[in-house]
Short mmCIF file of C-alpha atoms in Angstrom, two decimals:
data_model
loop_
_atom_site.label_atom_id
_atom_site.label_comp_id
_atom_site.label_asym_id
_atom_site.label_seq_id
_atom_site.Cartn_x
_atom_site.Cartn_y
_atom_site.Cartn_z
CA UNK A 1 17.40 -21.51 -10.71
CA UNK A 2 16.04 -19.13 -13.32
CA UNK A 3 12.56 -17.78 -12.54
CA UNK A 4 10.23 -19.18 -15.22
CA UNK A 5 6.62 -18.08 -14.83
CA UNK A 6 3.32 -18.40 -16.65
CA UNK A 7 0.60 -15.76 -16.59
CA UNK A 8 -2.35 -16.46 -14.30
CA UNK A 9 -4.97 -15.31 -16.85
CA UNK A 10 -4.19 -18.26 -19.14
CA UNK A 11 -6.06 -20.31 -16.54
CA UNK A 12 -9.21 -18.22 -16.14
CA UNK A 13 -11.68 -19.92 -13.82
CA UNK A 14 -9.09 -22.25 -12.28
CA UNK A 15 -8.72 -21.85 -8.51
CA UNK A 16 -5.34 -20.85 -7.15
CA UNK A 17 -5.22 -24.13 -5.23
CA UNK A 18 -5.63 -26.21 -8.38
CA UNK A 19 -3.39 -23.91 -10.40
CA UNK A 20 -0.51 -24.31 -7.97
CA UNK A 21 -0.62 -28.07 -8.43
CA UNK A 22 -0.90 -27.80 -12.23
CA UNK A 23 2.09 -25.48 -12.53
CA UNK A 24 4.21 -27.62 -10.22
CA UNK A 25 3.39 -30.73 -12.26
CA UNK A 26 4.22 -29.01 -15.56
CA UNK A 27 7.54 -27.70 -14.24
CA UNK A 28 7.03 -23.97 -13.65
CA UNK A 29 8.53 -22.41 -10.55
CA UNK A 30 6.66 -19.07 -10.72
CA UNK A 31 3.35 -17.49 -11.65
CA UNK A 32 2.58 -13.91 -12.71
CA UNK A 33 -0.55 -12.36 -11.22
CA UNK A 34 -2.64 -9.40 -12.33
CA UNK A 35 -2.93 -6.18 -10.36
CA UNK A 36 -6.63 -6.82 -9.73
CA UNK A 37 -5.81 -10.08 -7.95
CA UNK A 38 -3.84 -8.11 -5.37
CA UNK A 39 -5.89 -4.92 -5.24
CA UNK A 40 -9.19 -6.71 -4.58
CA UNK A 41 -7.85 -9.14 -1.99
CA UNK A 42 -7.69 -8.76 1.78
CA UNK A 43 -4.53 -9.34 3.80
CA UNK A 44 -5.90 -12.74 4.81
CA UNK A 45 -6.76 -13.68 1.21
CA UNK A 46 -3.25 -12.85 0.04
CA UNK A 47 -1.71 -14.83 2.88
CA UNK A 48 -3.82 -17.81 1.80
CA UNK A 49 -2.69 -17.42 -1.81
CA UNK A 50 0.96 -17.26 -0.76
CA UNK A 51 0.63 -20.33 1.50
CA UNK A 52 -0.96 -22.33 -1.31
CA UNK A 53 1.70 -21.39 -3.84
CA UNK A 54 4.51 -21.83 -1.33
CA UNK A 55 3.34 -25.37 -0.56
CA UNK A 56 3.98 -26.25 -4.21
CA UNK A 57 7.23 -24.23 -4.37
CA UNK A 58 5.68 -21.68 -6.73
CA UNK A 59 6.75 -18.05 -6.40
CA UNK A 60 4.98 -14.91 -7.62
CA UNK A 61 7.32 -13.56 -10.28
CA UNK A 62 5.57 -10.21 -10.78
CA UNK A 63 2.33 -8.27 -10.53
CA UNK A 64 1.18 -7.08 -13.95
CA UNK A 65 -0.66 -3.77 -13.84
CA UNK A 66 -0.59 -3.38 -17.63
CA UNK A 67 -3.23 -6.04 -18.25
CA UNK A 68 -5.50 -4.72 -15.49
CA UNK A 69 -5.73 -1.02 -16.29
CA UNK A 70 -6.81 0.71 -19.48
CA UNK A 71 -5.83 4.37 -20.05
CA UNK A 72 -8.83 6.72 -20.35
CA UNK A 73 -10.82 4.32 -18.16
CA UNK A 74 -8.65 3.73 -15.11
CA UNK A 75 -6.02 6.43 -15.68
CA UNK A 76 -2.32 6.06 -16.42
CA UNK A 77 1.12 7.24 -15.36
CA UNK A 78 1.09 9.55 -18.40
CA UNK A 79 -2.29 11.15 -17.69
CA UNK A 80 -2.31 14.93 -18.25
CA UNK A 81 -5.12 15.52 -15.76
CA UNK A 82 -3.29 15.81 -12.47
CA UNK A 83 -6.01 14.51 -10.13
CA UNK A 84 -6.65 11.45 -12.30
CA UNK A 85 -2.95 10.61 -12.44
CA UNK A 86 -2.61 11.02 -8.66
CA UNK A 87 -5.60 8.75 -8.11
CA UNK A 88 -4.05 6.12 -10.40
CA UNK A 89 -0.68 6.37 -8.65
CA UNK A 90 -2.45 5.86 -5.33
CA UNK A 91 -3.96 2.64 -6.70
CA UNK A 92 -0.47 1.45 -7.66
CA UNK A 93 0.81 2.43 -4.21
CA UNK A 94 -1.91 0.30 -2.66
CA UNK A 95 -0.72 -2.67 -4.71
CA UNK A 96 2.90 -2.06 -3.77
CA UNK A 97 1.96 -1.97 -0.09
CA UNK A 98 0.37 -5.44 -0.35
CA UNK A 99 2.99 -7.20 -2.45
CA UNK A 100 5.19 -8.20 0.48
CA UNK A 101 2.39 -10.50 1.69
CA UNK A 102 2.94 -12.75 -1.33
CA UNK A 103 6.71 -12.14 -1.34
CA UNK A 104 6.67 -10.43 -4.74
CA UNK A 105 9.10 -7.67 -5.68
CA UNK A 106 8.24 -6.66 -9.27
CA UNK A 107 5.40 -4.42 -10.49
CA UNK A 108 4.98 -4.06 -14.26
CA UNK A 109 3.58 -0.77 -15.58
CA UNK A 110 3.33 0.89 -18.97
CA UNK A 111 3.30 4.44 -20.28
CA UNK A 112 -0.19 5.58 -21.15
CA UNK A 113 -1.30 7.16 -24.40
CA UNK A 114 -0.47 10.78 -25.11
CA UNK A 115 -3.69 12.76 -24.77
CA UNK A 116 -5.15 13.61 -28.16
CA UNK A 117 -5.78 17.21 -27.10
CA UNK A 118 -3.73 19.67 -25.04
CA UNK A 119 -0.73 17.42 -24.36
CA UNK A 120 2.46 17.56 -26.39
CA UNK A 121 4.87 14.66 -26.60
CA UNK A 122 7.30 16.50 -24.32
CA UNK A 123 4.55 17.06 -21.76
CA UNK A 124 3.60 13.38 -21.87
CA UNK A 125 7.26 12.45 -21.45
CA UNK A 126 7.74 14.72 -18.43
CA UNK A 127 4.56 13.45 -16.78
CA UNK A 128 5.61 9.81 -17.29
CA UNK A 129 9.08 10.44 -15.89
CA UNK A 130 7.60 12.23 -12.87
CA UNK A 131 5.30 9.26 -12.22
CA UNK A 132 8.16 6.77 -12.51
CA UNK A 133 10.28 8.77 -10.08
CA UNK A 134 7.41 8.77 -7.61
CA UNK A 135 6.78 5.04 -8.00
CA UNK A 136 10.47 4.23 -7.77
CA UNK A 137 10.79 6.07 -4.48
CA UNK A 138 7.61 4.47 -3.16
CA UNK A 139 8.65 1.02 -4.32
CA UNK A 140 12.02 1.35 -2.60
CA UNK A 141 10.23 1.40 0.77
CA UNK A 142 8.88 -2.09 0.08
CA UNK A 143 11.75 -3.51 -2.00
CA UNK A 144 9.54 -3.49 -5.12
CA UNK A 145 11.05 -2.85 -8.55
CA UNK A 146 8.97 -0.81 -10.99
CA UNK A 147 9.34 -2.39 -14.44
CA UNK A 148 8.32 -0.24 -17.42
CA UNK A 149 7.09 -2.08 -20.51
CA UNK A 150 6.24 -0.68 -23.93
CA UNK A 151 2.71 -1.36 -25.14
CA UNK A 152 1.74 -1.41 -28.81
CA UNK A 153 -0.89 1.08 -29.92
CA UNK A 154 -0.20 3.31 -26.91
CA UNK A 155 1.79 6.00 -28.63
CA UNK A 156 4.13 7.62 -28.60
CA UNK A 157 6.35 5.60 -26.19
CA UNK A 158 6.12 2.14 -27.75
CA UNK A 159 9.74 1.51 -28.71
CA UNK A 160 12.61 0.09 -26.68
CA UNK A 161 14.55 3.32 -27.09
CA UNK A 162 11.66 5.20 -25.45
CA UNK A 163 11.56 2.83 -22.48
CA UNK A 164 15.31 3.10 -22.03
CA UNK A 165 15.09 6.89 -22.15
CA UNK A 166 12.27 7.01 -19.60
CA UNK A 167 14.11 4.70 -17.20
CA UNK A 168 17.35 6.62 -17.51
CA UNK A 169 15.70 10.00 -17.02
CA UNK A 170 13.72 8.74 -14.03
CA UNK A 171 17.10 7.94 -12.51
CA UNK A 172 15.74 5.81 -9.67
CA UNK A 173 17.49 2.63 -8.43
CA UNK A 174 14.14 0.79 -8.30
CA UNK A 175 12.97 1.70 -11.83
CA UNK A 176 13.91 -0.74 -14.61
CA UNK A 177 12.50 -2.17 -17.84
CA UNK A 178 10.46 -5.18 -18.86
CA UNK A 179 10.17 -6.38 -22.46
CA UNK A 180 7.42 -8.34 -24.22
CA UNK A 181 8.47 -10.13 -27.40
CA UNK A 182 5.04 -9.72 -29.00
CA UNK A 183 5.01 -6.00 -28.28
CA UNK A 184 8.50 -5.65 -29.73
CA UNK A 185 7.46 -7.45 -32.92
CA UNK A 186 4.35 -5.28 -33.30
CA UNK A 187 6.56 -2.20 -32.99
CA UNK A 188 8.64 -3.51 -35.90
CA UNK A 189 11.75 -4.12 -33.82
CA UNK A 190 14.12 -7.08 -33.83
CA UNK A 191 14.04 -8.99 -30.53
CA UNK A 192 17.78 -9.03 -29.93
CA UNK A 193 18.24 -5.41 -31.01
CA UNK A 194 15.48 -4.33 -28.61
CA UNK A 195 17.08 -6.27 -25.77
CA UNK A 196 20.46 -4.73 -26.56
CA UNK A 197 18.86 -1.27 -26.57
CA UNK A 198 17.42 -1.83 -23.10
CA UNK A 199 20.73 -3.30 -21.96
CA UNK A 200 21.39 -3.31 -18.22
CA UNK A 201 17.95 -1.82 -17.57
CA UNK A 202 16.16 -5.00 -18.73
CA UNK A 203 15.17 -6.92 -15.59
CA UNK A 204 12.24 -9.06 -16.82
CA UNK A 205 11.17 -10.75 -20.04
CA UNK A 206 7.67 -11.55 -21.30
CA UNK A 207 7.44 -14.20 -24.02
CA UNK A 208 4.47 -14.06 -26.38
CA UNK A 209 3.87 -14.43 -30.09
CA UNK A 210 1.90 -12.45 -32.68
CA UNK A 211 0.80 -13.00 -36.25
CA UNK A 212 1.96 -10.33 -38.68
CA UNK A 213 0.70 -10.87 -42.22
CA UNK A 214 0.03 -8.56 -45.15
CA UNK A 215 -3.63 -7.54 -45.12
CA UNK A 216 -4.22 -8.83 -41.59
CA UNK A 217 -4.92 -6.31 -38.80
CA UNK A 218 -2.14 -5.96 -36.24
CA UNK A 219 -3.44 -7.32 -32.94
CA UNK A 220 -1.79 -7.75 -29.55
CA UNK A 221 -3.10 -11.31 -29.29
CA UNK A 222 -0.48 -12.87 -26.99
CA UNK A 223 -0.50 -16.05 -29.03
CA UNK A 224 1.24 -19.23 -27.80
CA UNK A 225 4.97 -19.24 -28.53
CA UNK A 226 4.60 -21.98 -31.15
CA UNK A 227 1.85 -20.16 -33.08
CA UNK A 228 2.87 -16.91 -34.72
CA UNK A 229 5.33 -14.90 -36.76
CA UNK A 230 8.19 -14.99 -34.25
CA UNK A 231 10.19 -18.13 -35.01
CA UNK A 232 11.55 -20.68 -32.56
CA UNK A 233 15.02 -19.63 -33.73
CA UNK A 234 14.34 -16.01 -32.77
CA UNK A 235 13.16 -17.04 -29.31
CA UNK A 236 16.24 -19.25 -28.96
CA UNK A 237 18.58 -16.43 -29.93
CA UNK A 238 16.99 -14.07 -27.41
CA UNK A 239 17.06 -16.62 -24.59
CA UNK A 240 20.70 -17.47 -25.24
CA UNK A 241 21.47 -13.75 -25.04
CA UNK A 242 19.49 -13.25 -21.82
CA UNK A 243 20.51 -16.33 -19.87
CA UNK A 244 19.70 -15.01 -16.41
CA UNK A 245 16.74 -12.67 -16.89
CA UNK A 246 13.55 -13.77 -15.10
CA UNK A 247 10.95 -14.64 -17.70
CA UNK A 248 7.22 -15.19 -17.94
CA UNK A 249 5.25 -16.85 -20.70
CA UNK A 250 2.47 -14.34 -21.33
CA UNK A 251 -0.04 -16.06 -23.61
CA UNK A 252 -3.69 -16.96 -24.02
CA UNK A 253 -5.44 -19.71 -26.01
CA UNK A 254 -8.92 -20.91 -26.90
CA UNK A 255 -7.65 -24.47 -26.55
CA UNK A 256 -6.56 -26.47 -23.49
CA UNK A 257 -4.45 -24.10 -21.33
CA UNK A 258 -2.52 -26.97 -19.73
CA UNK A 259 -1.41 -28.30 -23.11
CA UNK A 260 -0.54 -24.76 -24.19
CA UNK A 261 1.56 -24.15 -21.06
CA UNK A 262 3.37 -27.48 -21.48
CA UNK A 263 4.19 -26.84 -25.13
CA UNK A 264 5.44 -23.31 -24.41
CA UNK A 265 7.68 -24.55 -21.59
CA UNK A 266 9.01 -27.34 -23.81
CA UNK A 267 9.83 -24.78 -26.50
CA UNK A 268 11.77 -22.71 -23.98
CA UNK A 269 13.64 -25.80 -22.81
CA UNK A 270 14.63 -26.79 -26.34
CA UNK A 271 15.66 -23.20 -27.09
CA UNK A 272 18.17 -23.23 -24.24
CA UNK A 273 20.10 -26.21 -25.55
#
């Protein structure tokens, strides 16, 4: 069965016990957690989370470090300052070390921003590749894939061609790519073209929508799939192209999250027909 997840942060304030039941009732078989939810938990806490999810046949599809860490505040894999980058990599190592407790084998990361001063694009590229090689080797010890995802507004590596190049130059068997449909749209790329560019390196798919209108600021809003510029037909075309890729609905709403999750899952189901 294809792994179909929903992001945990759609259900802010909902306990993991209640969430497991909600997701099972809706029809999801996986949930995506944030890095903070692993980093700040004890071994016993994580065992309790896994037991609760397992009882409802819900797996942890991935740990998302992109939503938890902000470059310039927490550091990044592209950071020019060596000690800051090493500290950030150690945080990611800590997460990797804990992931086996919840039987999760995917960690999503993103390139950071190129420093505005004293870092050329080539330097930022080399630093990012070096970090990915390190994480790939570390992840291999724990059977954890490192999935690199482009983030809008974090230049210069925000295009699918950049992610493919970084993965290929890292040259590690545990380093692959993730793709977010909203991020792709904000970068001005076609969904199917971006997926084709990533090719065999694409191991995980985030589904989100955005609203792109003349005169409206570009925002990484992670809108529900049914509410934005990306059409149902575009989602359908991408899903028919990527029949086996694990996917996660990665959205937020100011309305009822349960209704939102149901409608997004229904849209995916209709897109597969």
